CSV table of C-alpha atoms and ligand atoms in Angstrom, one decimal:
chain,number,residue,atom,x,y,z
A,1,MET,CA,201.2,140.5,-41.3
A,2,PRO,CA,198.2,140.7,-43.7
A,3,GLN,CA,198.9,142.0,-47.2
A,4,VAL,CA,198.7,145.8,-47.5
A,5,ARG,CA,195.5,146.8,-49.3
A,6,THR,CA,194.6,150.4,-50.1
A,7,ARG,CA,191.7,151.8,-52.0
A,8,PHE,CA,190.9,154.8,-54.0
A,9,ALA,CA,187.2,155.5,-53.4
A,10,PRO,CA,186.1,158.5,-55.5
A,11,SER,CA,182.6,159.8,-55.8
A,12,PRO,CA,181.7,160.3,-59.4
A,13,THR,CA,180.6,163.9,-59.1
A,14,GLY,CA,182.5,165.6,-61.9
A,15,SER,CA,186.1,166.1,-62.9
A,16,MET,CA,189.1,164.6,-61.2
A,17,HIS,CA,190.1,167.1,-58.6
A,18,ILE,CA,193.8,167.5,-57.9
A,19,GLY,CA,193.3,166.4,-54.3
A,20,ASN,CA,191.6,163.2,-55.4
A,21,LEU,CA,194.3,162.4,-57.9
A,22,ARG,CA,196.9,162.9,-55.1
A,23,THR,CA,194.9,160.5,-52.9
A,24,ALA,CA,194.8,157.9,-55.7
A,25,LEU,CA,198.5,158.3,-56.3
A,26,TYR,CA,199.6,158.0,-52.7
A,27,GLU,CA,197.3,154.9,-52.2
A,28,TYR,CA,198.8,153.4,-55.2
A,29,LEU,CA,202.4,154.2,-54.2
A,30,TYR,CA,201.9,152.9,-50.7
A,31,ALA,CA,200.4,149.6,-51.9
A,32,LYS,CA,203.1,149.2,-54.5
A,33,SER,CA,205.9,150.1,-52.1
A,34,LYS,CA,204.7,147.3,-49.8
A,35,GLY,CA,204.0,144.8,-52.5
A,36,GLY,CA,200.3,145.1,-51.7
A,37,ALA,CA,197.1,145.6,-53.7
A,38,PHE,CA,195.4,148.8,-54.8
A,39,VAL,CA,191.6,148.7,-55.2
A,40,LEU,CA,189.3,151.1,-57.0
A,41,ARG,CA,185.8,151.6,-55.6
A,42,ILE,CA,183.2,153.9,-57.0
A,43,GLU,CA,181.2,155.6,-54.2
A,44,ASP,CA,178.1,156.6,-56.0
A,45,THR,CA,175.4,156.4,-53.3
A,46,ASP,CA,174.8,160.2,-53.2
A,47,ARG,CA,172.5,160.2,-56.3
A,48,ALA,CA,171.9,163.9,-56.1
A,49,ARG,CA,175.6,164.6,-56.7
A,50,TYR,CA,176.1,161.9,-59.3
A,51,THR,CA,177.2,163.2,-62.6
A,52,GLU,CA,176.9,161.4,-65.9
A,53,GLY,CA,180.3,160.7,-67.4
A,54,ALA,CA,182.2,161.2,-64.2
A,55,VAL,CA,183.1,157.5,-63.8
A,56,ASP,CA,184.7,157.6,-67.3
A,57,ILE,CA,186.7,160.6,-66.2
A,58,ILE,CA,188.0,158.5,-63.3
A,59,TYR,CA,189.0,155.6,-65.5
A,60,ASP,CA,190.6,157.9,-68.1
A,61,THR,CA,192.6,159.8,-65.6
A,62,LEU,CA,193.9,156.6,-64.0
A,63,ARG,CA,194.8,155.2,-67.4
A,64,LEU,CA,196.5,158.4,-68.5
A,65,THR,CA,198.6,158.6,-65.4
A,66,GLY,CA,199.5,155.0,-65.3
A,67,ILE,CA,197.9,154.5,-61.8
A,68,LYS,CA,196.8,150.9,-62.4
A,69,HIS,CA,194.4,149.4,-60.0
A,70,ASP,CA,194.6,145.7,-59.1
A,71,GLU,CA,190.9,145.3,-58.4
A,72,GLY,CA,187.9,147.4,-59.3
A,73,PRO,CA,184.7,147.7,-61.3
A,74,ASP,CA,186.3,147.4,-64.7
A,75,VAL,CA,188.9,144.7,-63.8
A,76,GLY,CA,186.9,142.7,-61.2
A,77,GLY,CA,188.4,141.0,-58.2
A,78,PRO,CA,187.3,138.8,-55.3
A,79,TYR,CA,185.1,141.5,-53.7
A,80,ALA,CA,183.1,142.4,-56.8
A,81,PRO,CA,181.0,144.5,-57.3
A,82,TYR,CA,183.1,147.6,-56.6
A,83,VAL,CA,180.4,150.1,-57.3
A,84,GLN,CA,178.5,151.0,-54.1
A,85,SER,CA,175.1,151.4,-55.8
A,86,GLU,CA,175.3,147.8,-56.7
A,87,ARG,CA,176.0,146.7,-53.1
A,88,LYS,CA,172.8,148.0,-51.5
A,89,ASN,CA,171.9,144.7,-49.8
A,90,GLU,CA,175.2,144.4,-48.1
A,91,TYR,CA,174.7,147.8,-46.4
A,92,LEU,CA,171.1,147.1,-45.4
A,93,PHE,CA,172.1,143.7,-44.0
A,94,CYS,CA,174.9,145.3,-41.9
A,95,ALA,CA,172.6,148.1,-40.7
A,96,GLU,CA,170.1,145.6,-39.5
A,97,ARG,CA,172.8,143.8,-37.6
A,98,LEU,CA,173.7,147.1,-35.9
A,99,ILE,CA,170.1,147.6,-34.9
A,100,GLU,CA,170.0,144.1,-33.4
A,101,ARG,CA,173.2,145.0,-31.4
A,102,GLY,CA,171.6,148.2,-30.1
A,103,ALA,CA,174.1,150.4,-32.0
A,104,ALA,CA,171.6,151.8,-34.5
A,105,TYR,CA,167.9,152.7,-34.6
A,106,ARG,CA,165.2,153.5,-37.1
A,107,CYS,CA,164.2,157.1,-37.3
A,108,PHE,CA,160.8,158.1,-38.8
A,109,CYS,CA,161.2,161.9,-38.2
A,110,GLY,CA,161.5,162.6,-41.9
A,111,LYS,CA,164.9,164.3,-41.5
A,112,GLU,CA,167.6,163.0,-43.7
A,113,GLU,CA,169.9,165.7,-42.7
A,114,LYS,CA,169.8,168.6,-40.2
A,115,GLY,CA,167.0,171.1,-41.0
A,116,GLU,CA,167.8,174.5,-42.5
A,117,ASP,CA,167.4,176.2,-39.1
A,118,ALA,CA,169.9,173.8,-37.6
A,119,LYS,CA,172.4,174.3,-40.5
A,120,ASN,CA,172.3,178.1,-40.1
A,121,ALA,CA,172.4,178.1,-36.4
A,122,GLU,CA,175.8,178.9,-34.8
A,123,GLN,CA,175.7,175.7,-32.8
A,124,PRO,CA,173.9,173.3,-35.2
A,125,ALA,CA,171.4,171.3,-33.3
A,126,LYS,CA,172.1,167.6,-33.1
A,127,TYR,CA,169.3,165.2,-33.8
A,128,ASP,CA,167.3,165.0,-30.5
A,129,ARG,CA,166.9,161.1,-30.6
A,130,ARG,CA,163.2,161.3,-30.5
A,131,CYS,CA,162.9,158.0,-32.3
A,132,LEU,CA,165.2,156.2,-30.0
A,133,ARG,CA,162.4,156.4,-27.4
A,134,LEU,CA,159.9,154.6,-29.7
A,135,SER,CA,158.6,151.3,-28.3
A,136,LYS,CA,158.9,148.1,-30.3
A,137,GLU,CA,155.2,148.3,-30.9
A,138,GLU,CA,155.3,151.8,-32.2
A,139,ILE,CA,158.2,150.9,-34.6
A,140,ALA,CA,156.3,147.9,-35.8
A,141,ALA,CA,153.2,150.0,-36.4
A,142,ASN,CA,155.1,152.6,-38.4
A,143,LEU,CA,156.7,149.9,-40.5
A,144,GLU,CA,153.3,148.3,-41.0
A,145,ARG,CA,151.9,151.7,-42.3
A,146,GLY,CA,154.9,151.9,-44.7
A,147,LEU,CA,156.3,155.2,-43.1
A,148,PRO,CA,159.6,156.1,-44.6
A,149,TYR,CA,162.5,156.0,-42.3
A,150,VAL,CA,166.3,156.3,-42.0
A,151,ILE,CA,168.6,154.2,-39.9
A,152,ARG,CA,170.8,156.2,-37.5
A,153,GLN,CA,173.9,155.2,-35.7
A,154,LEU,CA,173.6,155.3,-31.9
A,155,ILE,CA,176.6,157.1,-30.6
A,156,PRO,CA,177.6,155.7,-27.2
A,157,GLU,CA,178.7,157.8,-24.3
A,158,GLY,CA,182.4,158.4,-23.6
A,159,ARG,CA,185.2,159.5,-25.8
A,160,THR,CA,186.9,158.1,-28.9
A,161,ALA,CA,190.6,158.2,-29.6
A,162,PHE,CA,192.6,157.1,-32.5
A,163,ARG,CA,196.0,157.5,-34.1
A,164,ASP,CA,196.5,159.0,-37.5
A,165,GLU,CA,199.9,158.2,-39.1
A,166,VAL,CA,200.3,161.8,-40.2
A,167,PHE,CA,198.2,163.9,-37.7
A,168,GLY,CA,199.0,161.8,-34.6
A,169,GLU,CA,196.7,161.2,-31.6
A,170,ILE,CA,193.1,162.5,-32.0
A,171,THR,CA,190.5,162.3,-29.2
A,172,VAL,CA,186.9,163.4,-29.5
A,173,GLU,CA,184.2,163.5,-26.9
A,174,ASN,CA,181.3,161.3,-28.2
A,175,ALA,CA,178.9,163.9,-26.9
A,176,GLU,CA,180.0,166.1,-29.8
A,177,ILE,CA,179.1,163.5,-32.4
A,178,GLU,CA,175.6,163.3,-33.9
A,179,ASP,CA,173.6,160.1,-34.4
A,180,GLN,CA,174.4,160.2,-38.1
A,181,VAL,CA,172.2,158.7,-40.8
A,182,LEU,CA,173.6,155.3,-42.0
A,183,ILE,CA,170.8,154.3,-44.4
A,184,LYS,CA,168.7,157.0,-46.1
A,185,SER,CA,165.0,156.7,-46.8
A,186,ASP,CA,165.7,155.6,-50.3
A,187,GLY,CA,167.5,152.5,-48.9
A,188,LEU,CA,170.9,153.6,-50.0
A,189,PRO,CA,173.7,154.0,-47.5
A,190,THR,CA,175.3,157.4,-46.7
A,191,TYR,CA,179.0,157.7,-47.6
A,192,ASN,CA,179.7,157.6,-43.9
A,193,PHE,CA,178.3,154.1,-43.6
A,194,ALA,CA,179.2,152.6,-46.9
A,195,ASN,CA,182.9,153.4,-46.6
A,196,VAL,CA,183.2,151.6,-43.3
A,197,ILE,CA,181.3,148.5,-44.5
A,198,ASP,CA,183.3,148.3,-47.7
A,199,ASP,CA,186.7,149.0,-46.2
A,200,HIS,CA,186.0,146.1,-43.9
A,201,LEU,CA,184.5,143.7,-46.5
A,202,MET,CA,187.3,144.5,-48.9
A,203,ASP,CA,190.0,143.9,-46.3
A,204,ILE,CA,191.4,147.4,-46.6
A,205,THR,CA,194.4,147.7,-44.3
A,206,HIS,CA,195.3,151.4,-44.8
A,207,VAL,CA,192.8,154.2,-45.5
A,208,MET,CA,194.2,157.4,-47.0
A,209,ARG,CA,192.1,160.4,-47.7
A,210,GLY,CA,192.0,164.2,-47.4
A,211,CYS,CA,192.2,165.6,-43.8
A,212,GLU,CA,188.7,166.9,-44.1
A,213,TYR,CA,187.7,163.4,-43.1
A,214,LEU,CA,189.7,163.5,-39.9
A,215,SER,CA,186.8,164.7,-37.8
A,216,SER,CA,184.5,162.0,-39.1
A,217,THR,CA,186.9,159.2,-38.4
A,218,PRO,CA,185.8,158.8,-34.7
A,219,LYS,CA,182.3,157.9,-35.8
A,220,TYR,CA,183.6,155.4,-38.3
A,221,ASN,CA,185.7,153.8,-35.5
A,222,LEU,CA,182.6,153.6,-33.3
A,223,LEU,CA,181.0,151.6,-36.2
A,224,TYR,CA,184.0,149.3,-36.5
A,225,GLU,CA,183.8,148.7,-32.7
A,226,ALA,CA,180.1,148.1,-32.7
A,227,PHE,CA,180.6,145.4,-35.3
A,228,GLY,CA,183.7,144.0,-33.5
A,229,TRP,CA,185.8,144.6,-36.6
A,230,ASP,CA,189.5,145.6,-36.8
A,231,ILE,CA,190.1,149.3,-37.5
A,232,PRO,CA,192.3,150.1,-40.5
A,233,ALA,CA,195.4,152.3,-40.2
A,234,TYR,CA,194.6,155.9,-41.1
A,235,ILE,CA,196.8,158.2,-43.2
A,236,HIS,CA,195.1,161.6,-43.6
A,237,LEU,CA,196.6,163.9,-46.2
A,238,PRO,CA,197.2,167.6,-45.8
A,239,LEU,CA,195.2,170.4,-47.5
A,240,ILE,CA,196.2,171.7,-50.9
A,241,LEU,CA,195.9,175.5,-51.1
A,242,ASN,CA,195.6,177.6,-54.2
A,243,GLU,CA,198.0,180.5,-55.0
A,244,ASN,CA,195.8,182.8,-52.8
A,245,GLY,CA,196.2,180.5,-49.8
A,246,GLU,CA,192.6,179.2,-50.0
A,247,LYS,CA,191.6,175.6,-50.0
A,248,LEU,CA,191.9,174.2,-53.5
A,249,SER,CA,188.4,173.4,-54.6
A,250,LYS,CA,186.4,172.9,-57.7
A,251,ARG,CA,183.9,175.5,-56.4
A,252,CYS,CA,186.6,178.2,-56.5
A,253,GLY,CA,187.4,177.3,-60.1
A,254,ASP,CA,190.6,175.6,-59.3
A,255,ALA,CA,192.0,173.3,-61.8
A,256,SER,CA,191.2,169.7,-62.1
A,257,PHE,CA,193.6,167.2,-63.7
A,258,ASN,CA,191.7,167.5,-67.0
A,259,ASP,CA,192.1,171.3,-66.9
A,260,LEU,CA,195.9,170.9,-66.4
A,261,ILE,CA,196.1,168.6,-69.5
A,262,GLU,CA,194.0,171.1,-71.5
A,263,ARG,CA,196.4,173.9,-70.4
A,264,GLY,CA,199.3,171.9,-72.0
A,265,PHE,CA,200.8,170.1,-69.0
A,266,LEU,CA,202.0,166.6,-69.7
A,267,PRO,CA,200.1,163.9,-67.7
A,268,GLU,CA,203.4,162.6,-66.3
A,269,ALA,CA,204.6,166.1,-65.3
A,270,ALA,CA,201.3,166.9,-63.7
A,271,LEU,CA,201.3,163.5,-61.8
A,272,ASN,CA,204.9,164.1,-60.7
A,273,TYR,CA,204.0,167.5,-59.4
A,274,VAL,CA,200.9,166.3,-57.6
A,275,ALA,CA,203.1,163.8,-55.8
A,276,LEU,CA,205.1,166.6,-54.3
A,277,LEU,CA,202.0,168.3,-52.9
A,278,GLY,CA,202.3,167.0,-49.3
A,279,TRP,CA,205.1,164.4,-49.7
A,280,ALA,CA,208.8,165.2,-49.3
A,281,PRO,CA,210.8,162.6,-51.3
A,282,PRO,CA,214.2,161.6,-49.9
A,283,ASP,CA,217.2,163.7,-50.9
A,284,ASN,CA,215.0,166.5,-52.1
A,285,ARG,CA,214.7,164.8,-55.5
A,286,GLU,CA,211.9,166.3,-57.6
A,287,ILE,CA,211.7,164.4,-60.8
A,288,PHE,CA,210.4,160.8,-60.7
A,289,THR,CA,208.6,158.3,-62.9
A,290,LEU,CA,205.7,156.6,-61.3
A,291,GLU,CA,207.8,153.4,-60.8
A,292,GLU,CA,210.6,155.5,-59.2
A,293,MET,CA,208.2,157.1,-56.8
A,294,ALA,CA,206.9,153.7,-55.8
A,295,GLU,CA,210.4,152.6,-54.9
A,296,VAL,CA,211.0,155.5,-52.4
A,297,PHE,CA,207.5,156.4,-51.2
A,298,ASP,CA,207.3,156.5,-47.5
A,299,VAL,CA,204.4,157.7,-45.3
A,300,ASN,CA,206.9,159.4,-43.0
A,301,GLY,CA,207.6,161.9,-45.8
A,302,ILE,CA,203.9,163.1,-45.7
A,303,SER,CA,203.6,166.4,-44.0
A,304,LYS,CA,200.6,167.6,-42.1
A,305,SER,CA,201.0,171.3,-43.1
A,306,PRO,CA,199.1,172.4,-46.2
A,307,SER,CA,201.0,172.7,-49.4
A,308,LYS,CA,200.5,175.3,-52.0
A,309,PHE,CA,199.8,174.6,-55.7
A,310,ASP,CA,202.5,176.5,-57.5
A,311,TYR,CA,201.9,176.9,-61.3
A,312,LYS,CA,205.4,178.2,-61.8
A,313,LYS,CA,207.0,175.1,-60.4
A,314,LEU,CA,204.6,172.9,-62.4
A,315,THR,CA,205.5,174.9,-65.6
A,316,TRP,CA,209.2,174.4,-64.8
A,317,LEU,CA,208.6,170.6,-64.3
A,318,ASN,CA,206.7,170.4,-67.6
A,319,GLY,CA,209.8,171.9,-69.4
A,320,GLU,CA,212.0,169.4,-67.7
A,321,TYR,CA,209.8,166.6,-68.9
A,322,PHE,CA,210.1,167.9,-72.5
A,323,LYS,CA,213.9,168.1,-72.1
A,324,ASN,CA,214.2,164.6,-70.9
A,325,MET,CA,211.7,163.1,-73.3
A,326,ASP,CA,212.7,160.6,-75.9
A,327,PHE,CA,213.4,162.6,-79.1
A,328,GLU,CA,211.1,160.7,-81.4
A,329,LYS,CA,208.2,161.1,-79.0
A,330,PHE,CA,208.9,164.8,-78.7
A,331,PHE,CA,209.2,165.1,-82.5
A,332,GLY,CA,205.8,163.4,-83.0
A,333,MET,CA,204.2,165.8,-80.5
A,334,ALA,CA,205.9,168.9,-81.7
A,335,PHE,CA,205.5,168.3,-85.4
A,336,PRO,CA,202.1,169.8,-85.9
A,337,TYR,CA,203.2,173.0,-84.2
A,338,ILE,CA,206.4,173.2,-86.2
A,339,GLU,CA,204.5,172.6,-89.4
A,340,ARG,CA,202.1,175.5,-88.6
A,341,ALA,CA,205.0,177.9,-88.0
A,342,VAL,CA,207.3,176.8,-90.8
A,343,LYS,CA,206.1,176.3,-94.3
A,344,GLY,CA,209.5,176.5,-96.0
A,345,GLY,CA,212.1,173.7,-96.4
A,346,ALA,CA,213.9,174.1,-93.0
A,347,ASP,CA,214.9,170.9,-91.4
A,348,LYS,CA,212.0,170.1,-89.1
A,349,ARG,CA,213.9,167.6,-87.0
A,350,LYS,CA,216.6,170.1,-86.4
A,351,LEU,CA,213.9,172.7,-85.4
A,352,ALA,CA,212.5,170.1,-83.0
A,353,GLU,CA,215.9,169.6,-81.4
A,354,MET,CA,216.3,173.3,-80.9
A,355,VAL,CA,213.0,173.9,-79.2
A,356,LYS,CA,213.0,170.7,-77.2
A,357,THR,CA,215.2,172.1,-74.4
A,358,ARG,CA,213.4,175.4,-74.4
A,359,VAL,CA,209.7,174.9,-74.3
A,360,SER,CA,207.5,174.7,-71.3
A,361,PHE,CA,204.4,174.2,-73.5
A,362,LEU,CA,204.2,172.9,-77.1
A,363,ARG,CA,202.1,175.9,-78.0
A,364,GLU,CA,205.2,178.1,-77.5
A,365,ILE,CA,206.8,176.5,-80.5
A,366,GLU,CA,204.9,178.6,-83.1
A,367,GLU,CA,206.1,181.9,-81.7
A,368,MET,CA,209.6,180.5,-81.2
A,369,LEU,CA,209.9,179.6,-84.9
A,370,ASP,CA,208.0,182.5,-86.5
A,371,PHE,CA,211.3,183.9,-88.0
A,372,VAL,CA,212.3,180.8,-89.8
A,373,ASP,CA,210.5,181.3,-93.1
A,374,ALA,CA,211.2,185.1,-93.1
A,375,ALA,CA,212.8,187.5,-90.7
A,376,PRO,CA,209.9,189.5,-89.1
A,377,PRO,CA,210.0,193.3,-89.3
A,378,TYR,CA,212.0,194.5,-86.4
A,379,ASP,CA,213.4,197.8,-84.9
A,380,THR,CA,217.1,198.5,-85.1
A,381,ALA,CA,216.9,199.3,-81.3
A,382,LEU,CA,217.1,195.5,-81.0
A,383,TYR,CA,220.8,195.8,-81.8
A,384,THR,CA,221.4,197.7,-78.6
A,385,HIS,CA,222.2,195.4,-75.8
A,386,LYS,CA,224.1,196.6,-72.7
A,387,LYS,CA,225.5,193.2,-71.6
A,388,MET,CA,226.6,192.3,-75.2
A,389,LYS,CA,228.1,195.7,-75.6
A,390,THR,CA,226.3,196.2,-78.8
A,391,ASN,CA,224.5,199.0,-80.6
A,392,PRO,CA,223.5,199.8,-84.2
A,393,GLU,CA,227.0,201.1,-85.0
A,394,THR,CA,228.9,198.0,-83.7
A,395,ALA,CA,226.3,195.8,-85.4
A,396,LEU,CA,226.8,197.5,-88.8
A,397,SER,CA,230.6,196.9,-88.6
A,398,ALA,CA,230.1,193.4,-87.4
A,399,LEU,CA,227.6,192.5,-90.2
A,400,GLU,CA,229.8,194.2,-92.9
A,401,ALA,CA,232.8,192.2,-91.6
A,402,VAL,CA,230.8,188.9,-91.9
A,403,ARG,CA,229.6,189.8,-95.4
A,404,ASP,CA,233.1,190.8,-96.5
A,405,ASN,CA,234.5,187.6,-95.3
A,406,ALA,CA,231.8,185.4,-96.7
A,407,GLY,CA,234.4,183.5,-98.7
A,408,ARG,CA,236.0,182.3,-95.4
A,409,LEU,CA,232.8,180.7,-94.3
A,410,ALA,CA,233.2,177.7,-96.5
A,411,VAL,CA,231.6,175.0,-94.3
A,412,PHE,CA,228.1,176.0,-93.3
A,413,GLU,CA,227.9,174.0,-90.2
A,414,ASN,CA,227.6,175.2,-86.6
A,415,ALA,CA,231.0,174.3,-85.1
A,416,ALA,CA,233.0,175.5,-88.2
A,417,LEU,CA,230.9,178.7,-88.4
A,418,TYR,CA,231.5,179.4,-84.7
A,419,GLU,CA,235.2,178.9,-85.0
A,420,ALA,CA,235.4,181.2,-88.1
A,421,LEU,CA,233.2,183.9,-86.7
A,422,THR,CA,235.0,184.1,-83.3
A,423,ALA,CA,238.3,184.2,-85.2
A,424,LEU,CA,236.9,187.1,-87.3
A,425,ALA,CA,235.8,188.9,-84.2
A,426,ALA,CA,239.3,188.7,-82.7
A,427,GLU,CA,240.8,190.0,-85.9
A,428,LYS,CA,238.5,193.0,-85.9
A,429,GLY,CA,239.1,193.7,-82.3
A,430,MET,CA,235.5,192.9,-81.4
A,431,LYS,CA,234.0,190.9,-78.6
A,432,ASN,CA,232.4,187.6,-79.6
A,433,SER,CA,229.1,188.8,-78.2
A,434,GLN,CA,229.2,191.9,-80.4
A,435,LEU,CA,229.5,189.9,-83.5
A,436,LEU,CA,227.3,187.0,-82.6
A,437,TRP,CA,224.5,189.1,-81.2
A,438,SER,CA,224.4,191.2,-84.3
A,439,VAL,CA,224.3,188.2,-86.6
A,440,ARG,CA,221.6,186.6,-84.5
A,441,THR,CA,219.5,189.7,-84.6
A,442,ALA,CA,219.9,190.2,-88.3
A,443,LEU,CA,218.9,186.6,-89.0
A,444,SER,CA,215.9,186.4,-86.6
A,445,GLY,CA,214.7,189.9,-85.9
A,446,LYS,CA,214.0,188.7,-82.4
A,447,PRO,CA,215.6,189.2,-79.0
A,448,THR,CA,215.3,185.6,-78.1
A,449,THR,CA,215.8,182.6,-80.4
A,450,PRO,CA,215.8,178.9,-79.7
A,451,CYS,CA,219.5,178.7,-80.7
A,452,GLY,CA,222.6,180.8,-81.2
A,453,ALA,CA,223.8,182.8,-84.2
A,454,THR,CA,225.9,180.0,-85.9
A,455,GLU,CA,223.2,177.4,-85.4
A,456,LEU,CA,220.8,179.8,-87.1
A,457,MET,CA,223.2,180.2,-90.0
A,458,GLU,CA,223.4,176.5,-90.4
A,459,LEU,CA,219.6,176.2,-90.2
A,460,LEU,CA,218.9,178.9,-92.8
A,461,GLY,CA,221.7,178.0,-95.1
A,462,ARG,CA,224.2,180.2,-97.0
A,463,GLY,CA,221.8,182.0,-99.4
A,464,GLU,CA,219.2,182.9,-96.8
A,465,THR,CA,221.9,183.9,-94.2
A,466,PHE,CA,223.6,186.4,-96.5
A,467,GLY,CA,220.4,187.6,-97.9
A,468,ARG,CA,219.2,188.6,-94.4
A,469,ILE,CA,222.6,190.0,-93.4
A,470,GLU,CA,222.6,192.2,-96.5
A,471,ALA,CA,219.0,193.4,-95.7
A,472,ALA,CA,220.1,194.2,-92.2
A,473,ILE,CA,223.1,196.2,-93.4
A,474,THR,CA,220.8,198.2,-95.7
A,475,LYS,CA,218.4,198.8,-92.8
A,476,LEU,CA,221.1,199.9,-90.4
A,477,LYS,CA,222.8,202.1,-93.0
A,478,GLY,CA,219.4,203.7,-93.8
A,479,GLU,CA,219.0,204.7,-90.2
A,480,LEU,CA,222.6,205.6,-89.3
A,481,CYS,CA,223.5,207.6,-92.3
B,1,LIG,N1,184.0,159.1,-51.7
B,1,LIG,C1,184.8,160.0,-50.9
B,1,LIG,C2,185.3,161.2,-51.7
B,1,LIG,O1,185.3,161.1,-52.9
B,1,LIG,C3,186.0,159.1,-50.5
B,1,LIG,C4,186.6,159.5,-49.2
B,1,LIG,C5,187.4,158.3,-48.7
B,1,LIG,O2,188.4,158.0,-49.3
B,1,LIG,O3,187.0,157.6,-47.7
B,1,LIG,O4,185.7,162.1,-51.1
């Protein structure tokens, strides 16, 4: 068995699309799961779509996600160069061999692609093979005159069948396939040609790519056959749909990997989520590191039905990553946000501990902690809570009880405070929720806080706690009496 070799072959046309990242990830996982090699190849022969800086985005994304290639333009390897625009001669050489074998021909018609009329027609016209009928002498004369030309693949008669590991058996009538352009008049290959040549020359054993390439695969196979080369295994990946059920695409403004990072998703959470778009891991497990994914990745888990990009799920996953993150790492990331929200002396590490299990995005921290320096103005309606069985009257008695028993709250530490306050509630014939909800509201002025009443007391300290309780009593009395 030859060593498994996969490749990620992006075209540098802009940002890293989610679908591309998924392809890169699956190719990496498949290679790693088989102890094989993962190759990066830059497919930049479409100069019209080439975008400055796009290659760096590819490198940066791979680096950020930890998808490390074994061979490629920046790390070298036995098949260098790995940038297609630097391999022009290989493609020309191969195209000439195809002409010699009668599997390709020069076309001087001046059509790189189908004309506008053909594009707009319901049944796009195929190239009519006019140049196939040129005699040797006519071709030589055209070349002598320096007429520009393209090289086209000559599609033979018959039908082409192949097996895709995800989509199964696929058969196409060759009559439906056009004599596609292999080499353009600028001497550069089309993607359709270069990918075949490179996959062969780079010994790629498994080709993974989006299912939009399924229909082109027969013509690639005809090229492999014309050369007498082995055909790689194919693993086409399902569509990714946006939340409206449309195909996820840059053109529709759907997010790229970079957009996700800018929106506050962690690279590792985004990568983990992308893995789940089309692959069902064993045991329905959902949270994985890259290494863990590589251990269990299996092509049988890839589905052919489209998967939907679900921001809610990704947001949940992001929160899980914060929860599971090493505390020091989280503290480093959260610190600037905490510092913006809290100018006073509250313990910032404690604040980080509190918010760590509650944030989906770091930017939520500021709002979560906006009560720490001073209780924000609030409405006494906040004391009314059906489930907690509270209202301003019960709150007033609860807060007065706490104030009057301040002497019993000797140790200002969460567990001791909890014990003392629940004992006090029992003595006063109140529910714990009535007393604790009232204290929490008085201390924070908010319906949700990153921790419970007694943790808040510990955080604020004795002086601040009783100051806020006193202020709340005054406020409640003012409204009730
Ligand atoms: N350059 C192609 C793209 O970016 C790669 C397709 C393939 O993997 O063969 O879509």
